[in-house]
Short mmCIF file of C-alpha atoms and ligand atoms in Angstrom, two decimals:
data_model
loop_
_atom_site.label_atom_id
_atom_site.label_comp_id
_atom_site.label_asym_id
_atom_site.label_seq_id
_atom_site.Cartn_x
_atom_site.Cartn_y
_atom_site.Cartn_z
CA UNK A 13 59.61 11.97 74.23
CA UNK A 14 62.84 10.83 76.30
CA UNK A 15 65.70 12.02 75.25
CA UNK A 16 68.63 9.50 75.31
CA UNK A 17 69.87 9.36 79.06
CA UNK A 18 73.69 9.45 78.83
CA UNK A 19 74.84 12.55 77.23
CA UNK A 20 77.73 11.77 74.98
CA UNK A 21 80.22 14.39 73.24
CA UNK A 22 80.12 15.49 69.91
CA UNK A 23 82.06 13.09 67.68
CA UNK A 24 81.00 9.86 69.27
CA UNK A 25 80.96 7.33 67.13
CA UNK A 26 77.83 5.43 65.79
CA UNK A 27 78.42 2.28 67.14
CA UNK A 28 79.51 3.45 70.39
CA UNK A 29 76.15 5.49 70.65
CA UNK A 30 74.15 2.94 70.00
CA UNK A 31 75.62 0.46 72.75
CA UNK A 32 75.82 3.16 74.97
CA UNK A 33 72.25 3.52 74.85
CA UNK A 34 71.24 -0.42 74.75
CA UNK A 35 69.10 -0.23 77.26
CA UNK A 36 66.98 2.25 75.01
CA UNK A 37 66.16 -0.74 72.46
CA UNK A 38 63.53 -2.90 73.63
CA UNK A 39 65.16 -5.44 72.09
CA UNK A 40 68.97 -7.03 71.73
CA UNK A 41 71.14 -3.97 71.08
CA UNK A 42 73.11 -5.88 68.75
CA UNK A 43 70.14 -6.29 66.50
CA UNK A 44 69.79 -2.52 66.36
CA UNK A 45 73.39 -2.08 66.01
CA UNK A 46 73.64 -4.57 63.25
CA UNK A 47 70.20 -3.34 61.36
CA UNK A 48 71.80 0.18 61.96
CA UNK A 49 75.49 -0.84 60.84
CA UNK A 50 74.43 -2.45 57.41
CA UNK A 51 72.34 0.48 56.93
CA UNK A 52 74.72 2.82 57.30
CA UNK A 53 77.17 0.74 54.91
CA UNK A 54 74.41 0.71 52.11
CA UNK A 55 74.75 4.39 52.73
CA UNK A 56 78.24 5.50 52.09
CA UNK A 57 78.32 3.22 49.42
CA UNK A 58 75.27 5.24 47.93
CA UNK A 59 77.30 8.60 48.98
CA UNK A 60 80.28 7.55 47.06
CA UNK A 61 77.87 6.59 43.97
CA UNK A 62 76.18 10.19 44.36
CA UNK A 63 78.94 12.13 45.20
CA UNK A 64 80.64 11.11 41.46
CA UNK A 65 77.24 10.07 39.21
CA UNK A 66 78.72 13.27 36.91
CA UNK A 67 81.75 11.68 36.49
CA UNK A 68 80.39 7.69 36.30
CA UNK A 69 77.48 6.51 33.71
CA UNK A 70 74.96 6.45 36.37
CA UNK A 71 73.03 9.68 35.86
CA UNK A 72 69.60 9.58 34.01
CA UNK A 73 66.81 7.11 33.32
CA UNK A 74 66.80 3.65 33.67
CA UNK A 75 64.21 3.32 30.85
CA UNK A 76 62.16 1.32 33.53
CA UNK A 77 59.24 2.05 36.34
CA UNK A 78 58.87 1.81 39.62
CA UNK A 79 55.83 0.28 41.72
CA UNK A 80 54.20 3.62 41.48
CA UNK A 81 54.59 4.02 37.62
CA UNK A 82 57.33 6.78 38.56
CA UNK A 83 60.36 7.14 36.17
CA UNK A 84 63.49 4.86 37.91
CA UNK A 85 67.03 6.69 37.77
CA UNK A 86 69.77 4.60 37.20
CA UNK A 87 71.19 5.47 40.95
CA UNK A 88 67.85 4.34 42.31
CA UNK A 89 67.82 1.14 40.85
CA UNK A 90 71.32 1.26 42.26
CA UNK A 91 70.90 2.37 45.72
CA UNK A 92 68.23 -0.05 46.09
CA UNK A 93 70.43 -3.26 44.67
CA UNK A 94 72.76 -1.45 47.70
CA UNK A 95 70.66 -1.89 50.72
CA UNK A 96 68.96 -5.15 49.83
CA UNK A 97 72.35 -6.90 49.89
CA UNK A 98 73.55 -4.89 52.73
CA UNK A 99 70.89 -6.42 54.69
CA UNK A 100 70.54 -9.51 53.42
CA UNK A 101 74.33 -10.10 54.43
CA UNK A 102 73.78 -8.32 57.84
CA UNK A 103 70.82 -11.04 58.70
CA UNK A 104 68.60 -9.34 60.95
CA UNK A 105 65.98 -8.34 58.31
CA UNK A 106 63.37 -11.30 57.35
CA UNK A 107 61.60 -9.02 54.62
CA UNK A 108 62.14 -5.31 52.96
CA UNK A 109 59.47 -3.46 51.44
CA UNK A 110 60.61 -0.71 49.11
CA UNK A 111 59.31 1.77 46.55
CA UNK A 112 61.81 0.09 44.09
CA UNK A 113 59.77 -3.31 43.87
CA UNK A 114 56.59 -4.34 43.80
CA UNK A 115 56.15 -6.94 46.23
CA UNK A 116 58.04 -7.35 49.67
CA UNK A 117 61.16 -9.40 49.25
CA UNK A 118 62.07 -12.30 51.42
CA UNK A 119 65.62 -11.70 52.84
CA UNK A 120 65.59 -14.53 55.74
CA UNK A 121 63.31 -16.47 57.60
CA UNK A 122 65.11 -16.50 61.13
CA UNK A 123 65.33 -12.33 60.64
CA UNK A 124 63.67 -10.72 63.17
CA UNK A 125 63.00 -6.99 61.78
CA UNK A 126 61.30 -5.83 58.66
CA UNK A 127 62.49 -2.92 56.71
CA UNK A 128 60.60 -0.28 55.07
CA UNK A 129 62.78 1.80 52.78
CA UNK A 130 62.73 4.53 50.05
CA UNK A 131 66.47 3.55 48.67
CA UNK A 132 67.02 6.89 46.97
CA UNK A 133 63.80 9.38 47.46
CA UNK A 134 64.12 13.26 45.62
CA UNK A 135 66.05 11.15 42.94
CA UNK A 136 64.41 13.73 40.25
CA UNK A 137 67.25 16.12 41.75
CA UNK A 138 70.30 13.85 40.98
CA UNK A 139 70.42 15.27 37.64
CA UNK A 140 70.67 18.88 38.87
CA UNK A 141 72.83 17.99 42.09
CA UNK A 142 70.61 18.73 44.81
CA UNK A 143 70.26 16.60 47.92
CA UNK A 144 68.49 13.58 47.91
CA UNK A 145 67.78 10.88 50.98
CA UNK A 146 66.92 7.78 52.01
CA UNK A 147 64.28 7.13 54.11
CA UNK A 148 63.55 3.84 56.43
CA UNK A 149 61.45 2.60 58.82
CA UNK A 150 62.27 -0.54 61.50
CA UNK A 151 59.54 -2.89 62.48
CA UNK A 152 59.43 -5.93 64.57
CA UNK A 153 58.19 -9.40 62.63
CA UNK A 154 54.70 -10.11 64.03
CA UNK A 155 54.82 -13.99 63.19
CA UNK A 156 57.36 -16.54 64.78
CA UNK A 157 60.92 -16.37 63.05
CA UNK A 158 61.72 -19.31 61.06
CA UNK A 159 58.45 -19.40 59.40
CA UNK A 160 57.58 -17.60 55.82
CA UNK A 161 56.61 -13.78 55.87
CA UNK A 162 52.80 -12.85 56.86
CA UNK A 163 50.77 -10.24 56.17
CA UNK A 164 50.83 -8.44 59.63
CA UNK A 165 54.76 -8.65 59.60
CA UNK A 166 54.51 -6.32 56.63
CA UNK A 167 51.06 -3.97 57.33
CA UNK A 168 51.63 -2.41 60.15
CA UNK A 169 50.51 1.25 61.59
CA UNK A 170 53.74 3.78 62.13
CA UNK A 171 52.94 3.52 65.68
CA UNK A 172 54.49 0.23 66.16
CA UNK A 173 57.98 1.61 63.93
CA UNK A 174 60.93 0.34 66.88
CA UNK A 175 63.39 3.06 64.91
CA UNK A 176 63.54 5.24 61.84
CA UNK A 177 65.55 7.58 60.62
CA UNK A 178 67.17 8.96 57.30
CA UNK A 179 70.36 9.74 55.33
CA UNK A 180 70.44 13.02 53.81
CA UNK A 181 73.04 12.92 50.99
CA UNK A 182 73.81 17.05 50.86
CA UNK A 183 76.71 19.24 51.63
CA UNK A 184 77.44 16.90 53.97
CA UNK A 185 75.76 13.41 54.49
CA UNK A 186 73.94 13.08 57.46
CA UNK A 187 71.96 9.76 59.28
CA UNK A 188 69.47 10.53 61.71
CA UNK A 189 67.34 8.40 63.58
CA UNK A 190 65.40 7.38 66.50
CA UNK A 191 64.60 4.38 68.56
CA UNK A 192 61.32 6.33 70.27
CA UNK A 193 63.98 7.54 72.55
CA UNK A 194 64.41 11.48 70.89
CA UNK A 195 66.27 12.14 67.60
CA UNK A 196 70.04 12.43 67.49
CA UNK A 197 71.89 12.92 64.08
CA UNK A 198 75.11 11.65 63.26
CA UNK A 199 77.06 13.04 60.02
CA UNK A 200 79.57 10.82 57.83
CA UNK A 201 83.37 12.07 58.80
CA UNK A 202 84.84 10.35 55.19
CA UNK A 203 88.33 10.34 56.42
CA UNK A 204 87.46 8.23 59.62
CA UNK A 205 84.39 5.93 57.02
CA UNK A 206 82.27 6.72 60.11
CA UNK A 207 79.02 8.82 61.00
CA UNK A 208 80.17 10.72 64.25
CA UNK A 209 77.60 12.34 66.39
CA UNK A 210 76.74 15.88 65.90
CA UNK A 211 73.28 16.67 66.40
CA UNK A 212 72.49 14.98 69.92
CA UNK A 213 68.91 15.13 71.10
CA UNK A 214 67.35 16.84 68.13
CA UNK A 215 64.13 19.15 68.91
CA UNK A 216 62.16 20.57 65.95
CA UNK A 217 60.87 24.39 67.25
CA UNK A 218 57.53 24.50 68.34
CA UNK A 219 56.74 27.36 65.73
CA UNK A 220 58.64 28.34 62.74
CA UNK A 221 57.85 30.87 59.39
CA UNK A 222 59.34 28.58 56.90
CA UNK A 223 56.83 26.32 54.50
CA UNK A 224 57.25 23.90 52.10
CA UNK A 225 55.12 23.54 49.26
CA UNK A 226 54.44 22.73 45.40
CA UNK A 227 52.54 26.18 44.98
CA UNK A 228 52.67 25.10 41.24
CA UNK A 229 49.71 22.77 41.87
CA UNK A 230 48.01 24.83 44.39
CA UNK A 231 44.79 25.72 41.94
CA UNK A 232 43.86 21.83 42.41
CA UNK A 233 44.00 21.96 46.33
CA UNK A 234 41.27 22.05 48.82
CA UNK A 235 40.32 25.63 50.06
CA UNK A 236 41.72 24.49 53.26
CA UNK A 237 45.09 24.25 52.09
CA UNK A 238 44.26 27.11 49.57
CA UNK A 239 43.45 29.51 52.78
CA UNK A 240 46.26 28.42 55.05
CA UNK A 241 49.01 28.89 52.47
CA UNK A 242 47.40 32.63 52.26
CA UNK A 243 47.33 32.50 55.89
CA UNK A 244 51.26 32.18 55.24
CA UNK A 245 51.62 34.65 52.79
CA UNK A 246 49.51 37.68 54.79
CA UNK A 247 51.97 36.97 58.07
CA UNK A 248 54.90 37.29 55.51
CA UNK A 249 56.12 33.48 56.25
CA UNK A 250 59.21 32.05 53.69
CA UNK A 251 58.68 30.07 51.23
CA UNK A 252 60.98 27.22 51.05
CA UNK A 253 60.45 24.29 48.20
CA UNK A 254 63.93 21.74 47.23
CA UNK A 255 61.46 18.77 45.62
CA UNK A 256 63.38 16.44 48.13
CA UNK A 257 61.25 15.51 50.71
CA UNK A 258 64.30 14.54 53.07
CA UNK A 259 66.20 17.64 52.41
CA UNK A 260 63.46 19.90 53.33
CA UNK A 261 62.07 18.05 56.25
CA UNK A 262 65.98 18.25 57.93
CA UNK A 263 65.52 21.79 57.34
CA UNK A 264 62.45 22.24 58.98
CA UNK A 265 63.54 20.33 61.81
CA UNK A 266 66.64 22.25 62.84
CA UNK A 267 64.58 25.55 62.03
CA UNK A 268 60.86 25.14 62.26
CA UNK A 269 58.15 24.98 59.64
CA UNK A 270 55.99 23.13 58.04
CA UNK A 271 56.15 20.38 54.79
CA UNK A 272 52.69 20.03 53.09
CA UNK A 273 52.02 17.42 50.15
CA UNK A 274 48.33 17.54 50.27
CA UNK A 275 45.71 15.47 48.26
CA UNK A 276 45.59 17.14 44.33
CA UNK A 277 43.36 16.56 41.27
CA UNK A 278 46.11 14.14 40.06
CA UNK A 279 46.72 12.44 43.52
CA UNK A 280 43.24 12.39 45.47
CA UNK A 281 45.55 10.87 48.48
CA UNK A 282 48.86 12.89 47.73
CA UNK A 283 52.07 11.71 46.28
CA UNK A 284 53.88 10.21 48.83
CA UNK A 285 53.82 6.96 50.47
CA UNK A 286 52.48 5.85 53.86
CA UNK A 287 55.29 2.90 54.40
CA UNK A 288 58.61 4.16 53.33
CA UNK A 289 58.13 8.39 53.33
CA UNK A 290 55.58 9.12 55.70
CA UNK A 291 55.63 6.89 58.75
CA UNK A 292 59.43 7.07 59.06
CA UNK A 293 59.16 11.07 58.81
CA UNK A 294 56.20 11.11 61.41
CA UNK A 295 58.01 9.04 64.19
CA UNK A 296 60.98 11.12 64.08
CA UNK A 297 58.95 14.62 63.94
CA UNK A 298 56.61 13.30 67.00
CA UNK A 299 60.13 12.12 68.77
CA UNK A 300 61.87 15.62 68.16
CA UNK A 301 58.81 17.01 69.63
CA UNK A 302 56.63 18.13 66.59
CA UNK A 303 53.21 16.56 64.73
CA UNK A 304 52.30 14.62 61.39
CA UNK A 305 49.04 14.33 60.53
CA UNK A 306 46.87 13.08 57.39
CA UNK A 307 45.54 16.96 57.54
CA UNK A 308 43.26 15.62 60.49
CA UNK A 309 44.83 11.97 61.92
CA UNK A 310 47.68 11.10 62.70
CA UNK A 311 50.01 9.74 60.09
CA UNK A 312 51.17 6.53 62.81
CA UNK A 313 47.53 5.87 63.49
CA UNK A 314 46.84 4.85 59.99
CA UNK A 315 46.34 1.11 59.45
CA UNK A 316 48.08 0.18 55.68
CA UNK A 317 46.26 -1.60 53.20
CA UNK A 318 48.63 -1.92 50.29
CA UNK A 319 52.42 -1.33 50.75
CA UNK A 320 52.12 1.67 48.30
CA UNK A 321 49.19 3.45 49.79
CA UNK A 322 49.90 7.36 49.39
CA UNK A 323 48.80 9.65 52.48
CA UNK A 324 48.03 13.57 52.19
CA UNK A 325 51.24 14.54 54.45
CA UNK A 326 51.57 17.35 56.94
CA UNK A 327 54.35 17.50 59.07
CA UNK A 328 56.45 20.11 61.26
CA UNK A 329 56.54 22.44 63.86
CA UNK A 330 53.23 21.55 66.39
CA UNK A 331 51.83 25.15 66.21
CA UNK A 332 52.24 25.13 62.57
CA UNK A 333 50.45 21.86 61.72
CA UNK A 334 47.53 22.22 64.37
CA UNK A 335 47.15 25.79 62.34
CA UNK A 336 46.94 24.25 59.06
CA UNK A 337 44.40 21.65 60.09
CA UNK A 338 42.63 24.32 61.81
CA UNK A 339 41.41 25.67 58.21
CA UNK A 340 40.24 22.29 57.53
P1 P6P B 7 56.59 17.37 43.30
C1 P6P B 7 60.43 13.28 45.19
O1 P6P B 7 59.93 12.63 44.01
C2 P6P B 7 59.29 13.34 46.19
O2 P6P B 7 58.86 12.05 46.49
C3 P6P B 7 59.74 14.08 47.44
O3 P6P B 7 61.08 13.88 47.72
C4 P6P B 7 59.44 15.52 47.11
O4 P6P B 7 59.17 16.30 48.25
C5 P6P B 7 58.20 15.41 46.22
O5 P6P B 7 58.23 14.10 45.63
C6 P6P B 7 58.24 16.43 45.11
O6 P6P B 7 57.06 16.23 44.35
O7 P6P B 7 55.25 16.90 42.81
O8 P6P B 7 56.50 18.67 44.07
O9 P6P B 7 57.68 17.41 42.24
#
């Protein structure tokens, strides 16, 4: 994990970091800055949207279903029609996958990145104000640009991700990401319209008491995960739950601990999804230093199958993860 080499102040802006660190992107920097500019549009857009949906007509259901069967909320539906034209304007993205649609969708052939994204994850919580995120991942087209959209462009393992990161839409709205180069974590100064570096060179604690759980469906999970969480309990850890993946895994990060959504008799792989939770969440915990694993393998090792594969997900603090999977 190298942390980014020129050590800028607090309150730099996005852009700014990003060319300051070109030489960090293996590619053009004004690809990432681009990818990274129309993402963070999409986002404050979204913010704006969330920050009045109890004023506006866009709480609630949107009567329809996402790829997963899951109940769509009018603001995801919404968040996704946000970044899809955010990046088809921007250009750089050939193809996004996203939990909002079933297929991949073609943005443009001479793109050269592909976007995995969760538009609007934890959006159970809108309701009930309590954060939600986006999650995305950045990969690099396999097949030459200009032609239409393979199969390896879209399946591939975490550990070829050339950034990821996520917005965290809570008290205040944070982007964080990485480039394999550390974590660094910018949050969204609304007078300026601009995320400002805050949290340079993230690090997520080696160790940590805090973990994050559904204990409510902890009769249907294996007596691995059954013994750890007592393991918890008997050295008096905190138990810390928000149903928003994003919010708690920020949490974790600046404080140590551990998020578990483990396989259940409903979901024999989990709930959440390889491409657009998982991989994105892995590279940044392995960047700031921690681990994400399966329960066993690591979560960027795993080859996808099916853009909505689910994974069992462990990730956090190193000490806390290897201790999980040592009950395994
Ligand atoms: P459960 C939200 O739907 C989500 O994908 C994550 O943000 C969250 O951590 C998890 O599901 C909550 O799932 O089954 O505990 O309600």
């Amino acid at each position: 994990m190298e942390a980014s080499r020129i050590a800028l102040p607090i309150g730099t802006a996005l852009d700014r970091f990003i060319k300051n660190n070109q030489d960090q992107f293996q590619y053009a920097s004004g690809e990432l800055s681009q990818l990274l500019r129309d993402i963070a549009l999409a986002s404050k857009v979204v913010n704006r949207e969330v920050n009045k949906a109890g004023l506006i007509d866009i709480m609630g259901p949107m009567g329809s279903q996402n790829s997963g069967g899951e109940q769509q909320q009018k603001l995801d539906v919404l968040a996704n029609i946000r970044f899809t034209r955010a990046l088809t304007k921007g250009g750089e993205a050939c193809a996004l996958i996203s939990e909002e649609t079933e297929s991949f969708v073609d943005l443009n052939n001479d793109g050269n990145y592909v976007i995995a994204i969760d538009p609007l994850d934890g959006s159970s919580n809108i309701d009930v104000n309590v954060s939600i995120g986006t999650i995305f991942s950045i990969y690099r087209r396999k097949s030459p640009v200009g032609q239409p959209i393979q199969d390896q462009d879209i399946l591939q393992t975490g550990d070829e991700q050339v950034a990821a990161g996520y917005i965290l839409y809570g008290s205040s709205t944070m982007l964080v990401y990485t480039t394999g180069h550390g974590v660094n974590g910018f949050t969204y100064e609304s007078t300026l319209g601009e995320y400002v570096l805050s949290h340079p060179d993230m690090t997520i604690p080696a160790d940590g008491r805090i973990y994050s759980v559904n204990e409510g469906l902890s009769n249907s999970f294996s007596e691995s995960v059954k013994t750890y969480l007592t393991y918890c309990k008997d050295n008096n850890y905190t138990a810390r739950y928000i149903g928003s993946l994003v919010a708690d895994f920020h949490r974790n990060l600046l404080k140590g601990g551990i998020y578990i959504y483990p396989a259940t008799a409903k979901d024999k792989m989990g709930k959440l999804r390889l491409m657009y939770e998982c991989n994105a969440l892995a590279f940044l915990a392995e960047q700031a230093g921690g681990r994400a694993t399966d329960g066993k393998n690591r979560i960027l090792e795993i080859k996808p199958k099916d853009l909505h594969q689910r994974t069992p997900f462990f990730v956090g603090s190193t000490k806390m993860v290897e201790k999980a999977e040592s009950f395994g």
